[in-house]
Tab-separated table of N, CA and C in Angstrom:
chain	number	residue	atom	x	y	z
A	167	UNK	N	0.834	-1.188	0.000
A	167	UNK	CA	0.000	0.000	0.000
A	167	UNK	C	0.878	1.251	0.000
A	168	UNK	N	0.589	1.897	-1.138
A	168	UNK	CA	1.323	3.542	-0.801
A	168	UNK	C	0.984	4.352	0.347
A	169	UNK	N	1.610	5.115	0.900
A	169	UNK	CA	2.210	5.736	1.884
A	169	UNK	C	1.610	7.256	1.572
A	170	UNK	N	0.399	8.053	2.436
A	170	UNK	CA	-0.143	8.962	1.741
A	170	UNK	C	0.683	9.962	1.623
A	171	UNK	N	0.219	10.950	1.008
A	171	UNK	CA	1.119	11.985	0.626
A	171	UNK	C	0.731	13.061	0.559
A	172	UNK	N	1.083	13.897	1.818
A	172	UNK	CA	0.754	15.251	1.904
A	172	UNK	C	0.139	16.363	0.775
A	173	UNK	N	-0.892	16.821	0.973
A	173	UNK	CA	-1.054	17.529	-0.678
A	173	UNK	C	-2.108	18.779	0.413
A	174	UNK	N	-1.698	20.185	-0.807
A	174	UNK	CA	-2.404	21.572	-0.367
A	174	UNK	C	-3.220	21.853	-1.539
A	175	UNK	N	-4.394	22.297	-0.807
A	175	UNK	CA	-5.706	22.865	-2.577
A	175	UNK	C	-5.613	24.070	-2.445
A	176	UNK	N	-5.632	24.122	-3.800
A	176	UNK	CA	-5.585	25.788	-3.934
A	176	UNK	C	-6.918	26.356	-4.875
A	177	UNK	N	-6.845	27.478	-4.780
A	177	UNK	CA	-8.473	28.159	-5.097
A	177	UNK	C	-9.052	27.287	-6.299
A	178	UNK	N	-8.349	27.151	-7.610
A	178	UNK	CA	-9.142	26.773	-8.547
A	178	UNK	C	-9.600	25.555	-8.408
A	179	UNK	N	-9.137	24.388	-7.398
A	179	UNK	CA	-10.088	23.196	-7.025
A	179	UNK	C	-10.959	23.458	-6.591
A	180	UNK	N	-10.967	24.752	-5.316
A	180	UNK	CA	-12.017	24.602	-4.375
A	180	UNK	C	-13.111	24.877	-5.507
A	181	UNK	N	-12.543	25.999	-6.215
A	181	UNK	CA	-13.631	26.474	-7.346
A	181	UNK	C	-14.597	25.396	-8.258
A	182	UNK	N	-13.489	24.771	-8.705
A	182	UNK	CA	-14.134	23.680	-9.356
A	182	UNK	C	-14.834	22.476	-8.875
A	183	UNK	N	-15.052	22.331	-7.870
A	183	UNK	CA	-15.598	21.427	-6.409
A	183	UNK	C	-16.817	22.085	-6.767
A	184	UNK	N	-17.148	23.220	-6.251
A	184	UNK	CA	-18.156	24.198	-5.973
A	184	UNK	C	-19.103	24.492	-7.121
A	185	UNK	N	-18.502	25.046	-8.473
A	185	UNK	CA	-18.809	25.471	-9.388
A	185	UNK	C	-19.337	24.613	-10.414
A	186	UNK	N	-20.468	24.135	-10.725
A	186	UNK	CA	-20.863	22.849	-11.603
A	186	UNK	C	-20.936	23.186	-12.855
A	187	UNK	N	-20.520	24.828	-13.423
A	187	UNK	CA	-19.785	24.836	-14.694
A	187	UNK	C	-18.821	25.178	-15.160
A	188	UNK	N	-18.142	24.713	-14.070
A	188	UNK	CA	-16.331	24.768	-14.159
A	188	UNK	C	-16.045	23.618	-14.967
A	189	UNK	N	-14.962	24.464	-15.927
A	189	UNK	CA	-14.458	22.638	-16.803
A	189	UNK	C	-14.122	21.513	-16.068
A	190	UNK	N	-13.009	21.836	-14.556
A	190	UNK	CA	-12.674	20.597	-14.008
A	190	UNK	C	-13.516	20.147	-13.327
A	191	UNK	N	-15.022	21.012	-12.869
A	191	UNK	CA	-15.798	20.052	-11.964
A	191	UNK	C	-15.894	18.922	-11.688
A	192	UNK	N	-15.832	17.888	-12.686
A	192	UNK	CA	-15.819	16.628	-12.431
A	192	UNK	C	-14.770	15.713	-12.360
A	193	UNK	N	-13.825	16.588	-12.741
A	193	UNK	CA	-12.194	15.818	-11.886
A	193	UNK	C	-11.976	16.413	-10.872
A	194	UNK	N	-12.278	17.613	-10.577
A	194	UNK	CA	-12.151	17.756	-9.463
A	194	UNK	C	-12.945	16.752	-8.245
A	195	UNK	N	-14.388	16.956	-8.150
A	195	UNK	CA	-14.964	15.808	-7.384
A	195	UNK	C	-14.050	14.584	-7.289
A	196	UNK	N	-14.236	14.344	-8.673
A	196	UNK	CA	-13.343	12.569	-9.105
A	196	UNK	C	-12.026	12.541	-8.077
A	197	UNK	N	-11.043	13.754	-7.776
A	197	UNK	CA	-10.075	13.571	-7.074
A	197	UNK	C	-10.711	13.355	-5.670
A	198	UNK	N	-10.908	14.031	-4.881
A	198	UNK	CA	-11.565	14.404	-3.592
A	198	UNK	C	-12.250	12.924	-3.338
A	199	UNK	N	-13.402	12.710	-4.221
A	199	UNK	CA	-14.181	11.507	-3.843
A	199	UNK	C	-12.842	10.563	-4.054
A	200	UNK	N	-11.616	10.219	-4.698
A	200	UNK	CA	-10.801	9.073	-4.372
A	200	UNK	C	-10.271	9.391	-2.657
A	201	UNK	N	-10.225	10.583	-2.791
A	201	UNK	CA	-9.281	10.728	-1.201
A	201	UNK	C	-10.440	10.582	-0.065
A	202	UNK	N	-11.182	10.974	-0.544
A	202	UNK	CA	-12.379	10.698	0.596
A	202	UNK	C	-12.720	9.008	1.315
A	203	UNK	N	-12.271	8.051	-0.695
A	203	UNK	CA	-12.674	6.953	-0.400
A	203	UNK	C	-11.329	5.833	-0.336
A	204	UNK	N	-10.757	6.559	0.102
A	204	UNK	CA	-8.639	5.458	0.140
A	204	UNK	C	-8.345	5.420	-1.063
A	205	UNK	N	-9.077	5.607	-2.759
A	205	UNK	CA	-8.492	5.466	-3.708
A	205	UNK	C	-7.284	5.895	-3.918
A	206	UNK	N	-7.307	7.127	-3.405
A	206	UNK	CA	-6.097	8.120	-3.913
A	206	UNK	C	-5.427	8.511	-2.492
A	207	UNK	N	-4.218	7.763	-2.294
A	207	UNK	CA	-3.480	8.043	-1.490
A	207	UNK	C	-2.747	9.515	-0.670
A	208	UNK	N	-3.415	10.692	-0.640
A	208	UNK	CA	-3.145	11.856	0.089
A	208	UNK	C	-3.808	12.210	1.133
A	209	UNK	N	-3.000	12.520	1.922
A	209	UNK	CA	-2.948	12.740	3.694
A	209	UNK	C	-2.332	13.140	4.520
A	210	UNK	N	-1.910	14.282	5.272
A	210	UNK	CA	-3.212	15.349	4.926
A	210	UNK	C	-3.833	16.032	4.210
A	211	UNK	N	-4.374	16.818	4.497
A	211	UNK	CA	-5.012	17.739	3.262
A	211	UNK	C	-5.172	19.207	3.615
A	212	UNK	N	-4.416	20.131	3.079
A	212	UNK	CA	-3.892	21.282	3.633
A	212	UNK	C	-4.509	22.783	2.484
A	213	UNK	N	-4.840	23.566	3.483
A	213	UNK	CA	-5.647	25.158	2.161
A	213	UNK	C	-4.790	25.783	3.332
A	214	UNK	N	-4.821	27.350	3.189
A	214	UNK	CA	-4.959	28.367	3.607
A	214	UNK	C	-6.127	29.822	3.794
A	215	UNK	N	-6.084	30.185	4.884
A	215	UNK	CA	-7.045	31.283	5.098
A	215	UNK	C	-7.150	31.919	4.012
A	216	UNK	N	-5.831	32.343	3.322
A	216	UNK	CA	-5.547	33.191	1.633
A	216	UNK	C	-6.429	32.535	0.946
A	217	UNK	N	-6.637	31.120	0.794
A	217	UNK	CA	-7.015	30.464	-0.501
A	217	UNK	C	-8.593	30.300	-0.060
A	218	UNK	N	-8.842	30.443	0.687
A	218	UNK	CA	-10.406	30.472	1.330
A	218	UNK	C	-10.604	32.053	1.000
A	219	UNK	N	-10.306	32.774	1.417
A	219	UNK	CA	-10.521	34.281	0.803
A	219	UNK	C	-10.514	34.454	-0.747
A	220	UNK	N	-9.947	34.403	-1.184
A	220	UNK	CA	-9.878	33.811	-3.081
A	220	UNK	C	-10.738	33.203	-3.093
A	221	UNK	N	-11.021	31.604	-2.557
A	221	UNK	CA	-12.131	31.061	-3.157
A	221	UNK	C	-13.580	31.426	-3.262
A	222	UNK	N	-13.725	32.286	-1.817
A	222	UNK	CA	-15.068	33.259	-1.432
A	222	UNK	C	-15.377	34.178	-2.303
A	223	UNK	N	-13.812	34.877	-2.884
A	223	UNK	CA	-14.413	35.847	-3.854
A	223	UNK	C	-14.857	35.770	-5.062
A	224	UNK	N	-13.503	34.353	-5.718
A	224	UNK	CA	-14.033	34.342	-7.235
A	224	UNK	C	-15.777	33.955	-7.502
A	225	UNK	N	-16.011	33.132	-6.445
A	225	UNK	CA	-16.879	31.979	-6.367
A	225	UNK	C	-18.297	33.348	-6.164
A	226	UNK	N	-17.947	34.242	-5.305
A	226	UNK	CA	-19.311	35.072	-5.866
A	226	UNK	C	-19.189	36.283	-6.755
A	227	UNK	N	-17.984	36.594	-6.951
A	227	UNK	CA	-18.094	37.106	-8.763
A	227	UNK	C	-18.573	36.044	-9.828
A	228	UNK	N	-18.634	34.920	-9.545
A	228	UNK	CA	-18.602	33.861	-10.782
A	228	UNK	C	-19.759	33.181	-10.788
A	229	UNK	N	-20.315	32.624	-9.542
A	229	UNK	CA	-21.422	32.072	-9.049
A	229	UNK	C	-22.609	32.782	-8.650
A	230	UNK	N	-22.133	33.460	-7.492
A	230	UNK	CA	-23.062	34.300	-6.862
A	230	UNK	C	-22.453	34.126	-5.149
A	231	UNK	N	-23.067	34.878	-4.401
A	231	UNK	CA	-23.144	34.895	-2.530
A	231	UNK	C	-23.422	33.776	-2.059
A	232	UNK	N	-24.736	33.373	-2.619
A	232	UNK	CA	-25.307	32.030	-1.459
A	232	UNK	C	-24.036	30.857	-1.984
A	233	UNK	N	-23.489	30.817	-2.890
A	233	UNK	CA	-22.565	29.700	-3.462
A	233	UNK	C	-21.195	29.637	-2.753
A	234	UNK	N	-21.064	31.104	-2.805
A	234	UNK	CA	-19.439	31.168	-1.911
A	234	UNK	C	-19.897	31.143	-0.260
A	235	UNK	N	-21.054	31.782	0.284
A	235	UNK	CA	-21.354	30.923	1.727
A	235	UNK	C	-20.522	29.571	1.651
A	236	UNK	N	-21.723	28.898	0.932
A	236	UNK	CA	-21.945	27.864	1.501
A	236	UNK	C	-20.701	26.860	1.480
A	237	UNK	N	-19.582	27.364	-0.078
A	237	UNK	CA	-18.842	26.443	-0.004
A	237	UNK	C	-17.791	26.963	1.242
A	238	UNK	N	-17.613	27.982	1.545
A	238	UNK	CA	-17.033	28.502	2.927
A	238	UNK	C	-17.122	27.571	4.084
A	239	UNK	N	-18.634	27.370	4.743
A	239	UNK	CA	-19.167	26.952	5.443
A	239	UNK	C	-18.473	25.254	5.265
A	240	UNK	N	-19.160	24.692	4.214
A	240	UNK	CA	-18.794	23.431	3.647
A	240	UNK	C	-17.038	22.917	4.277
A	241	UNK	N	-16.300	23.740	3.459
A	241	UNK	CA	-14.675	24.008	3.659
A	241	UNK	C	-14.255	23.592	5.083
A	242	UNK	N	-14.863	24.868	6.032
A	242	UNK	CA	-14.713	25.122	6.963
A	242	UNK	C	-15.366	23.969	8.278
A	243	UNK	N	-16.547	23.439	7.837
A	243	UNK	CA	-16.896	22.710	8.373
A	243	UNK	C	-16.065	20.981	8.446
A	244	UNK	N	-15.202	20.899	7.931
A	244	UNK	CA	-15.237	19.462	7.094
A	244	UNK	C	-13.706	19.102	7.833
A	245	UNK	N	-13.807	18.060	8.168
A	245	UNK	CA	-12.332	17.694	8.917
A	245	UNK	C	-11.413	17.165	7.715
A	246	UNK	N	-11.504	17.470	6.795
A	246	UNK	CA	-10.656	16.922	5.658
A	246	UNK	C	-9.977	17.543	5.478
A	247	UNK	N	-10.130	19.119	5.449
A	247	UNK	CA	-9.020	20.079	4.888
A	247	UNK	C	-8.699	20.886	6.871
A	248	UNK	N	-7.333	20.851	6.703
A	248	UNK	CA	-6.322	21.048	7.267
A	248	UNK	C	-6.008	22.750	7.268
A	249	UNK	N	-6.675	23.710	7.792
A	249	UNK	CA	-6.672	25.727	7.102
A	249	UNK	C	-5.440	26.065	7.975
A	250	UNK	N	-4.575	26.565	6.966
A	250	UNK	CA	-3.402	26.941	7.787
A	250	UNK	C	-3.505	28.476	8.219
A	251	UNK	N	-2.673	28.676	9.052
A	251	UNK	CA	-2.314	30.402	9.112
A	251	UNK	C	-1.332	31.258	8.636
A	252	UNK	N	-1.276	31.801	7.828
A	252	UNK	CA	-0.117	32.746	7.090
A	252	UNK	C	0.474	33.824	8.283
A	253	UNK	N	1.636	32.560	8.648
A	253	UNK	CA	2.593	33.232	9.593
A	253	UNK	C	3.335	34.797	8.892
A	254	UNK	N	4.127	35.535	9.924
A	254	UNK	CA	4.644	36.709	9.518
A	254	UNK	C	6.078	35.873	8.512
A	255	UNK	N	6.632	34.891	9.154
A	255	UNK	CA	7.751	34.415	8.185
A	255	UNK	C	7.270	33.862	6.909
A	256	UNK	N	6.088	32.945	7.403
A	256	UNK	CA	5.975	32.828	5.656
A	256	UNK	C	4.996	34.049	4.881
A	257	UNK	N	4.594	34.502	5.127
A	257	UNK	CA	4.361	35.881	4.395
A	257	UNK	C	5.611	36.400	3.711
A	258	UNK	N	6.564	36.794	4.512
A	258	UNK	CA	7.879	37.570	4.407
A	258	UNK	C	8.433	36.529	2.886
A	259	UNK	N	8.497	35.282	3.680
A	259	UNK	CA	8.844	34.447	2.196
A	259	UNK	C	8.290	34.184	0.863
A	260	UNK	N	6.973	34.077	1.204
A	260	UNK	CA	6.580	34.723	0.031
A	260	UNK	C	6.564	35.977	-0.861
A	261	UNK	N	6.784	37.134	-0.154
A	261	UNK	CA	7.101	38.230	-0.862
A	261	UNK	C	8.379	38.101	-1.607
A	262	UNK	N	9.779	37.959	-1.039
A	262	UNK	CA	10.895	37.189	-0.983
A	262	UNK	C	10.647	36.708	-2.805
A	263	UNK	N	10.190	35.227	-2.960
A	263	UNK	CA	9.630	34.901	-3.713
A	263	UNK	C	9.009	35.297	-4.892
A	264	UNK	N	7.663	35.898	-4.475
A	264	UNK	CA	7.161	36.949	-5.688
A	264	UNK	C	8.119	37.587	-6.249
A	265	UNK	N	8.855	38.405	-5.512
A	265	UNK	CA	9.510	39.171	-5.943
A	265	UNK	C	10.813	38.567	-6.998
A	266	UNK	N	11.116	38.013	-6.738
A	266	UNK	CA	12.443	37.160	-7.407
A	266	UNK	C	11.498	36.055	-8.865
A	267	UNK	N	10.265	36.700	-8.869
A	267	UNK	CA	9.735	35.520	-10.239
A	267	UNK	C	9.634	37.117	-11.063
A	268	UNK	N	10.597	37.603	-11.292
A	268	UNK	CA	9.757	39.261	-11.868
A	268	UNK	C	9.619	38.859	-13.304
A	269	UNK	N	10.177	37.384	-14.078
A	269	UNK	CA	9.664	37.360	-15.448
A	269	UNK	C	8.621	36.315	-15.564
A	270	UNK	N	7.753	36.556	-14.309
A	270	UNK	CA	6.503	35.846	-14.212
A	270	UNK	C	5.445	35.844	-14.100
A	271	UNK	N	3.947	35.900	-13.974
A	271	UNK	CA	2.823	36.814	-14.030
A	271	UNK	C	2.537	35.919	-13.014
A	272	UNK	N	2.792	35.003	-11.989
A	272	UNK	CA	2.465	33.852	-11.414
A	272	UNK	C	1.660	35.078	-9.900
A	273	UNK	N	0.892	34.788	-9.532
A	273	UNK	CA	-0.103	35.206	-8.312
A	273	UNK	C	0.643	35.249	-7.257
A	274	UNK	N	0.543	35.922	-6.651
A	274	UNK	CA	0.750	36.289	-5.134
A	274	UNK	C	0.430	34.828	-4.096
A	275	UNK	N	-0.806	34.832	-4.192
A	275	UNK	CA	-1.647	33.475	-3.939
A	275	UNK	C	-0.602	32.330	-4.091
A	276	UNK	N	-0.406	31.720	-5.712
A	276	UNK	CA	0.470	31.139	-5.251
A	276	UNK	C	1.698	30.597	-5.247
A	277	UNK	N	2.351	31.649	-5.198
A	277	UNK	CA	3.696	31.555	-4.818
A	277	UNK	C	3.469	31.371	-2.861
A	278	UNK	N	2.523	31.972	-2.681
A	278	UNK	CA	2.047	31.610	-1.164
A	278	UNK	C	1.774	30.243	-0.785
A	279	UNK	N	0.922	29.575	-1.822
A	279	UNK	CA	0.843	27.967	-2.128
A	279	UNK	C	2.135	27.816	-2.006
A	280	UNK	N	2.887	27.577	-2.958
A	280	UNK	CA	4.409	27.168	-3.020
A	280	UNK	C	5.054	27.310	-1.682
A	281	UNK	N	5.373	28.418	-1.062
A	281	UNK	CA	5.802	28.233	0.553
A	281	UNK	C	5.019	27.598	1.394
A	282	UNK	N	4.190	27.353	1.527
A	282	UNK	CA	3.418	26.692	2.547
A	282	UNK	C	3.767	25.012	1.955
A	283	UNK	N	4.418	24.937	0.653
A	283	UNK	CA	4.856	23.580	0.296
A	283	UNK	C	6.370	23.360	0.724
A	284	UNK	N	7.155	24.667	0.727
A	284	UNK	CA	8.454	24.352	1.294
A	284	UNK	C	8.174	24.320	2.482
A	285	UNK	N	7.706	24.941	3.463
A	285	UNK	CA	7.626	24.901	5.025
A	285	UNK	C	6.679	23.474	5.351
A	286	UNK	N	6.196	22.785	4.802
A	286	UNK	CA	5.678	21.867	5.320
A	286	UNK	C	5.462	20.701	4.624
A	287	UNK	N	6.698	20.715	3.925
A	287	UNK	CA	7.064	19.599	2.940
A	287	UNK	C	5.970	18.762	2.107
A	288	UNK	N	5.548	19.545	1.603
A	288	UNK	CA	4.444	19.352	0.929
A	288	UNK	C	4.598	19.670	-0.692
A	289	UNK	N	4.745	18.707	-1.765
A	289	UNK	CA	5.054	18.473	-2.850
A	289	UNK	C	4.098	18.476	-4.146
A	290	UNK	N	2.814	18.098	-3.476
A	290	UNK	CA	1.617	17.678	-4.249
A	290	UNK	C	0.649	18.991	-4.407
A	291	UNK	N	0.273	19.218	-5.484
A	291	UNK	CA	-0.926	20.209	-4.534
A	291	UNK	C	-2.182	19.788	-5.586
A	292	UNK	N	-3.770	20.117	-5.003
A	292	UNK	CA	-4.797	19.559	-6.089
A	292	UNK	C	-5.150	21.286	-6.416
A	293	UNK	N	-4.729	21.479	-8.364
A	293	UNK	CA	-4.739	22.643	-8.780
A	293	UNK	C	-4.350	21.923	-9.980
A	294	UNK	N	-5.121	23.157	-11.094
A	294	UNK	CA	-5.366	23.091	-12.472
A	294	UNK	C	-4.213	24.006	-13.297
A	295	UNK	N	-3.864	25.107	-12.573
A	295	UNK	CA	-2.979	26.131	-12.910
A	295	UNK	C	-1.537	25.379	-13.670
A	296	UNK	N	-0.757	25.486	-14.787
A	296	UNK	CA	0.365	25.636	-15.044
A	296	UNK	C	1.371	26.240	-14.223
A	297	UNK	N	1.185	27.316	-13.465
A	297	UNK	CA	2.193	28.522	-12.533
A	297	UNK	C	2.521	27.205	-11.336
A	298	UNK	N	1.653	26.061	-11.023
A	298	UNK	CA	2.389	25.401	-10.089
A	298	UNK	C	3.782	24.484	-10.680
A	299	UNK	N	3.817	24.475	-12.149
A	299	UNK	CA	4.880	23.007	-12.011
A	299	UNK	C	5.961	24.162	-12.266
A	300	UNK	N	5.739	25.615	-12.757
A	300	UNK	CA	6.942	26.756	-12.685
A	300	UNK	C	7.402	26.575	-11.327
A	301	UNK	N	6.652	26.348	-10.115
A	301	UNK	CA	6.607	26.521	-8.891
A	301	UNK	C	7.595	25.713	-8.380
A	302	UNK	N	7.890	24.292	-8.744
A	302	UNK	CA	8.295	22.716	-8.707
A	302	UNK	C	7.159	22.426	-8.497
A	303	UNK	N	5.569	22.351	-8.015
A	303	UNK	CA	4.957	21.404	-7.620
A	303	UNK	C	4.698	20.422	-8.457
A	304	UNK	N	4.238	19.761	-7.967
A	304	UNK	CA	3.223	18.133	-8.695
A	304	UNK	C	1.662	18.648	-8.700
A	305	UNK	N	0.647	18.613	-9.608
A	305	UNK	CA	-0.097	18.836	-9.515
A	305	UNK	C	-1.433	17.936	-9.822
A	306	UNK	N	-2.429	17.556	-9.035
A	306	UNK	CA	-3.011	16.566	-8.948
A	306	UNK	C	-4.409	17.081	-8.872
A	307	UNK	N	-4.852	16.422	-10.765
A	307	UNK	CA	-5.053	15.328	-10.867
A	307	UNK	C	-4.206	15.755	-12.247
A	308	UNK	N	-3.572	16.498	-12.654
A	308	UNK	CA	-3.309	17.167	-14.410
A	308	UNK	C	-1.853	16.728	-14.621
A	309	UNK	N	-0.597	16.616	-13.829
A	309	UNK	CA	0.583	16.195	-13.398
A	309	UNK	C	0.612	14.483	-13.012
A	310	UNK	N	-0.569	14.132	-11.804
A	310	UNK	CA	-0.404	12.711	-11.708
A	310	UNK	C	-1.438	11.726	-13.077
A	311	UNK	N	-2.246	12.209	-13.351
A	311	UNK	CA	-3.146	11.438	-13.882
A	311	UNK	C	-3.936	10.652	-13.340
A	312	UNK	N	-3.972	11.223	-12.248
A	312	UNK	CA	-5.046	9.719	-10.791
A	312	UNK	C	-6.441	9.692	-11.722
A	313	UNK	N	-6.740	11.126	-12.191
A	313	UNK	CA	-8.211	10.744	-12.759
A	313	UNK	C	-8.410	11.660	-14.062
A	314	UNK	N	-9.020	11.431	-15.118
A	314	UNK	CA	-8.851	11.752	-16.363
A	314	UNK	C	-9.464	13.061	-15.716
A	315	UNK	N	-8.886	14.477	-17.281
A	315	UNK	CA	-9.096	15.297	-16.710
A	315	UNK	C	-9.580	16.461	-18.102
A	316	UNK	N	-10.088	17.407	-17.890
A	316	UNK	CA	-10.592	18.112	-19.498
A	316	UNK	C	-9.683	19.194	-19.441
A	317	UNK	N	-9.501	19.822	-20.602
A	317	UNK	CA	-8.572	20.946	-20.747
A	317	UNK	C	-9.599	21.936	-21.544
């Protein structure tokens, strides 16, 4: 049996979780429901307050209010995801960071993802974005292939 493997979500899963006309909606689920059900070997499962703020916003520019509630609520409620706190050092490192990608358009957000992967050795993350494998990450489900996925 594989050995789980730490992994952090970042906004455009939560989005696509949430959003039922998001292209990845249904790989997204498809991932989550493996980790939910031992298919897919990752454990823990790690967001940030940042990426919950992002997800609240796109989700009611895109959706609407009652949608970003609830997936808030949902998030927040759920012992699956792991909400970290954006310490003053890793803040600092992420700026650090940003700053040193200056021939990059890559987000604030996450290059913030990305440190919260060096500080807590965390390699995997479930995200659709390209800016993560600039990042080094692994990105799951588009990087591993655990579950077919649309482009």
């Amino acid at each position: 049996m594989t050995h789980p493997q730490p992994l952090f979500v970042d906004t455009n899963a939560f989005v696509a979780l949430f959003d039922t006309d998001d292209e990845h909606h249904t790989a997204a689920n498809a991932v989550l429901d493996g980790i939910r059900d031992g298919d897919l070997a990752y454990g823990p499962i790690f967001t940030s307050r940042y990426v919950l703020s992002e997800t609240a916003t796109v989700l009611l520019y895109g959706v609407g209010h009652r949608e970003a509630v609830d997936a808030l609520t949902t998030i927040r409620a759920s012992s699956t995801f792991n909400i970290l706190d954006v310490t003053k050092p890793i803040f600092d490192r992420t700026a650090e960071q940003f700053a040193q990608y200056d021939d990059q358009q890559i987000s604030f957000i996450d290059h913030l993802n990305s440190v919260f992967g060096e500080q807590f050795d965390i390699d995997h993350i479930f995200a659709f974005e390209e800016d993560f494998r600039t990042l080094g990450m692994t990105r799951v489900p588009v990087d591993t292939g655990d579950v077919p996925t649309t482009s």
